[in-house]
Coordinates of N, CA, C and O in Angstrom, one line a residue:
K1 N 134.5 136.9 119.0 CA 134.2 136.5 118.2 C 134.9 135.3 117.5 O 136.3 134.5 118.8
L2 N 133.8 133.9 117.6 CA 134.2 132.4 117.7 C 134.7 132.3 115.9 O 134.0 131.8 114.8
H3 N 136.3 130.9 116.5 CA 136.6 130.8 115.1 C 136.7 129.6 115.1 O 137.0 128.6 116.3
Y4 N 136.0 128.6 114.9 CA 137.1 127.1 114.3 C 137.2 126.6 113.6 O 137.3 126.8 112.5
Y5 N 137.8 125.7 113.8 CA 139.0 124.9 112.3 C 138.5 123.1 113.1 O 139.9 123.2 114.0
H6 N 138.8 122.7 111.9 CA 138.7 121.4 112.3 C 139.9 120.5 111.8 O 140.8 121.0 111.2
N7 N 140.6 120.0 113.1 CA 142.5 119.7 113.3 C 142.4 118.4 112.0 O 143.2 117.9 112.0
G8 N 141.3 117.7 110.9 CA 141.9 116.5 110.3 C 142.1 115.7 111.0 O 142.3 114.4 110.0
T9 N 141.8 115.3 112.8 CA 141.5 114.0 113.0 C 140.7 112.8 113.2 O 140.6 111.8 113.4
G10 N 140.0 113.6 111.2 CA 138.8 112.5 111.2 C 138.1 113.5 110.4 O 138.3 114.4 110.2
A11 N 136.5 112.5 110.0 CA 135.9 113.2 109.1 C 134.7 114.3 109.6 O 134.7 114.2 110.7
P12 N 134.7 116.1 109.0 CA 134.8 117.0 109.9 C 133.3 116.6 109.8 O 131.9 115.3 109.2
P13 N 132.1 116.6 111.0 CA 131.1 116.9 110.9 C 130.0 117.0 109.7 O 130.5 117.7 109.3
P14 N 129.3 115.8 109.2 CA 128.3 116.7 108.2 C 127.5 118.2 108.6 O 127.3 118.1 106.6
E15 N 127.1 118.9 108.9 CA 126.7 119.8 108.6 C 127.3 120.6 110.1 O 128.1 120.1 111.6
D16 N 127.6 121.9 109.7 CA 127.6 122.7 110.9 C 127.1 122.6 112.5 O 126.0 123.9 112.4
V17 N 127.0 121.8 113.5 CA 125.9 123.1 114.8 C 127.1 123.0 115.5 O 127.3 121.4 115.9
F18 N 126.9 123.0 116.3 CA 127.4 123.8 117.7 C 126.2 123.7 118.6 O 125.7 124.5 118.4
V19 N 126.3 123.2 119.9 CA 125.7 123.1 121.1 C 126.6 124.3 121.5 O 127.7 124.0 122.1
V20 N 125.9 125.2 122.7 CA 127.4 125.6 123.2 C 125.9 125.9 124.8 O 125.1 126.4 124.5
P21 N 126.3 125.4 125.4 CA 125.5 125.5 126.8 C 125.2 126.1 127.8 O 126.2 126.4 127.9
Y22 N 124.8 126.7 127.9 CA 124.8 127.7 128.9 C 123.3 127.6 130.2 O 123.8 128.6 131.0
L23 N 122.3 127.0 130.1 CA 121.7 127.1 130.9 C 122.4 125.5 131.9 O 122.5 125.3 131.5
Q24 N 122.0 126.0 133.0 CA 122.8 125.2 134.2 C 121.4 124.2 134.6 O 121.7 122.8 134.6
V25 N 120.2 124.5 135.1 CA 119.5 123.9 135.0 C 118.3 122.9 133.5 O 118.1 124.8 133.6
L26 N 118.0 122.5 133.8 CA 117.6 122.0 132.6 C 115.8 122.7 132.5 O 114.8 122.7 131.8
V27 N 115.0 121.3 133.5 CA 113.7 121.5 134.4 C 113.8 121.6 136.3 O 114.8 121.3 136.1
N28 N 113.3 122.1 136.8 CA 113.3 122.8 137.0 C 112.2 122.3 137.9 O 110.6 123.6 137.8
H29 N 110.9 121.2 139.3 CA 109.7 121.6 139.9 C 109.9 121.7 140.9 O 111.0 121.6 142.0
T30 N 109.9 122.9 141.3 CA 109.8 123.4 142.9 C 108.6 124.0 143.4 O 107.7 124.0 143.4
G31 N 108.5 123.1 144.7 CA 107.1 123.2 145.8 C 107.5 122.9 147.0 O 109.4 123.5 147.5
T32 N 106.9 123.5 147.6 CA 107.4 123.6 149.5 C 105.8 122.4 150.3 O 106.1 120.8 149.3
S33 N 106.8 122.1 151.3 CA 106.2 121.0 152.6 C 104.8 121.3 152.4 O 104.1 120.1 152.5
T34 N 103.7 122.2 152.1 CA 103.0 122.9 152.7 C 101.7 122.3 151.6 O 100.6 122.4 150.6
N35 N 102.7 123.3 150.6 CA 102.1 123.6 148.6 C 102.9 122.2 148.2 O 103.8 123.3 146.9
P36 N 103.4 120.9 147.8 CA 104.2 120.0 146.3 C 103.5 120.2 145.4 O 103.0 120.4 144.8
V37 N 105.1 120.5 145.4 CA 105.2 119.2 143.2 C 104.6 118.3 143.4 O 105.2 117.4 143.9
S38 N 103.4 118.0 142.9 CA 103.3 116.2 142.4 C 102.8 115.7 141.2 O 102.1 116.4 139.7
D39 N 103.2 114.5 141.6 CA 103.0 113.4 140.0 C 103.0 114.3 138.9 O 102.8 114.5 137.5
I40 N 104.3 114.0 138.7 CA 105.4 114.5 137.4 C 105.3 113.1 136.7 O 106.8 112.2 138.0
T41 N 105.8 112.9 135.4 CA 107.1 111.8 134.7 C 107.1 112.1 133.9 O 106.7 112.8 133.4
Y42 N 108.3 112.1 133.5 CA 109.9 111.6 132.4 C 110.0 110.8 131.6 O 110.7 109.3 132.6
K43 N 109.4 110.2 130.9 CA 110.0 109.0 130.3 C 110.3 109.2 128.9 O 109.3 110.2 127.7
G44 N 111.1 108.1 128.2 CA 111.7 108.5 127.2 C 112.2 109.7 126.3 O 112.1 109.9 125.6
I45 N 112.7 110.7 127.4 CA 113.1 112.0 127.3 C 115.1 111.8 127.5 O 115.0 111.1 128.3
T46 N 115.5 112.9 126.9 CA 116.8 112.6 127.2 C 117.7 114.5 127.4 O 116.8 114.6 126.3
F47 N 117.9 114.7 128.2 CA 119.0 115.8 128.3 C 119.9 115.4 128.5 O 120.6 115.1 129.2
T48 N 120.3 116.5 128.1 CA 122.3 116.5 127.5 C 122.1 118.7 127.6 O 121.3 119.0 126.9
A49 N 123.4 118.3 127.6 CA 124.2 119.5 127.2 C 123.9 120.8 128.2 O 123.5 121.7 128.2
A50 N 123.8 120.5 129.5 CA 124.0 121.1 130.0 C 124.9 122.2 130.2 O 126.3 121.1 130.4
A51 N 125.1 123.2 130.7 CA 127.1 123.9 131.3 C 127.5 123.4 132.9 O 125.8 122.7 133.2
T52 N 128.1 123.4 132.4 CA 128.9 123.0 133.7 C 128.6 124.0 135.3 O 128.0 124.8 135.4
T53 N 128.5 122.7 135.9 CA 128.4 123.7 137.4 C 129.3 122.9 138.3 O 129.9 124.4 139.6
I54 N 131.1 122.6 137.7 CA 132.0 121.9 139.2 C 132.7 124.2 139.6 O 132.8 123.1 140.6
M55 N 133.1 124.9 138.7 CA 133.5 126.4 139.6 C 131.7 126.9 140.4 O 132.4 128.0 140.6
A56 N 131.3 126.0 140.1 CA 129.9 127.3 140.8 C 130.2 127.6 142.0 O 130.4 127.1 142.4
P57 N 129.7 128.2 142.6 CA 129.6 128.8 143.3 C 128.2 127.7 144.7 O 127.1 127.4 143.9
H58 N 129.2 127.3 145.6 CA 128.3 125.8 146.6 C 128.5 126.4 147.8 O 129.4 127.2 148.4
G59 N 128.0 125.8 148.9 CA 127.6 125.5 150.5 C 128.6 125.2 150.9 O 128.8 124.1 150.6
V60 N 128.6 125.1 152.3 CA 129.9 123.5 153.0 C 129.0 124.0 153.7 O 129.8 124.3 154.8
P61 N 128.2 123.3 154.5 CA 127.6 122.8 155.1 C 129.0 122.6 156.5 O 127.7 123.1 157.7
S62 N 129.5 122.4 157.0 CA 130.5 122.3 157.8 C 131.3 122.7 158.1 O 132.4 122.6 159.0
G63 N 131.8 123.3 157.2 CA 133.0 124.0 157.0 C 134.2 123.0 157.0 O 135.5 123.2 157.0
G64 N 133.8 121.9 156.7 CA 134.8 121.0 156.1 C 135.4 120.8 154.5 O 135.7 121.9 154.1
D65 N 136.1 119.8 154.2 CA 136.8 119.7 153.0 C 136.0 119.2 151.9 O 136.3 118.7 150.3
W66 N 134.5 119.5 152.1 CA 133.4 118.8 151.3 C 131.8 120.2 150.5 O 132.5 120.8 151.4
G67 N 131.5 120.3 149.6 CA 131.0 121.2 149.3 C 129.1 120.4 149.2 O 129.9 119.5 149.4
L68 N 128.3 121.2 149.0 CA 127.0 120.7 148.9 C 125.8 121.7 147.6 O 126.4 123.0 148.4
E69 N 126.2 121.5 146.7 CA 125.3 122.6 145.7 C 123.5 121.9 145.4 O 124.0 120.2 145.1
R70 N 122.5 122.7 145.7 CA 121.7 122.4 145.3 C 121.0 122.4 144.3 O 120.9 123.4 143.4
L71 N 122.0 122.1 142.9 CA 121.8 122.3 141.2 C 121.5 120.7 140.3 O 122.3 120.6 141.0
G72 N 121.6 121.4 139.3 CA 121.8 119.9 138.9 C 120.8 120.4 137.5 O 120.0 121.1 137.1
A73 N 120.7 119.2 136.6 CA 120.0 119.6 134.9 C 118.9 119.2 134.8 O 118.6 120.3 134.9
V74 N 118.2 118.4 135.4 CA 116.5 117.8 136.6 C 117.3 118.2 138.4 O 117.3 117.3 138.8
L75 N 116.3 119.0 138.3 CA 116.3 119.9 139.6 C 114.6 119.9 140.3 O 113.9 120.4 139.7
F76 N 114.2 118.5 140.9 CA 113.2 118.5 142.0 C 113.0 119.0 143.8 O 114.2 118.5 144.1
Q77 N 112.7 119.5 144.1 CA 112.5 120.2 145.4 C 111.1 120.3 145.9 O 110.6 120.7 145.1
G78 N 111.1 120.2 146.7 CA 109.3 119.2 147.2 C 108.8 119.1 146.7 O 108.0 119.7 146.6
T79 N 108.9 118.0 145.6 CA 107.6 117.6 145.2 C 107.5 116.2 145.7 O 108.5 115.3 146.3
V80 N 106.2 114.8 145.2 CA 105.7 114.4 145.7 C 105.4 113.1 144.6 O 104.5 113.9 143.6
N81 N 105.0 112.3 144.2 CA 105.7 111.1 143.6 C 105.5 111.5 141.5 O 105.2 111.8 140.6
A82 N 107.0 112.2 142.0 CA 107.8 112.0 140.6 C 108.7 110.5 140.0 O 109.4 110.3 141.0
V83 N 108.3 111.2 138.9 CA 109.3 109.1 138.7 C 109.9 110.6 137.1 O 109.2 110.9 135.8
V84 N 111.4 109.8 136.9 CA 112.2 110.3 135.7 C 112.6 108.9 135.2 O 113.5 108.2 136.6

């Protein structure tokens, strides 16, 4: 059960709108080197409220103190001529 209580540190929102991020990837275009996704353009659009990925499993390519994750709110892999 979700309970919401306004703490009074400002005006409450004009309407009860809650955004609960669920998706980590909002847009995914994935191709290959032999069959790339091509000619994609996004203009005048804003992507918000993607779920956080900070604690998501990730790869450690060198076994060192850094990690690499091929994940994001807007994910392009194997694409050509993409404009965001």
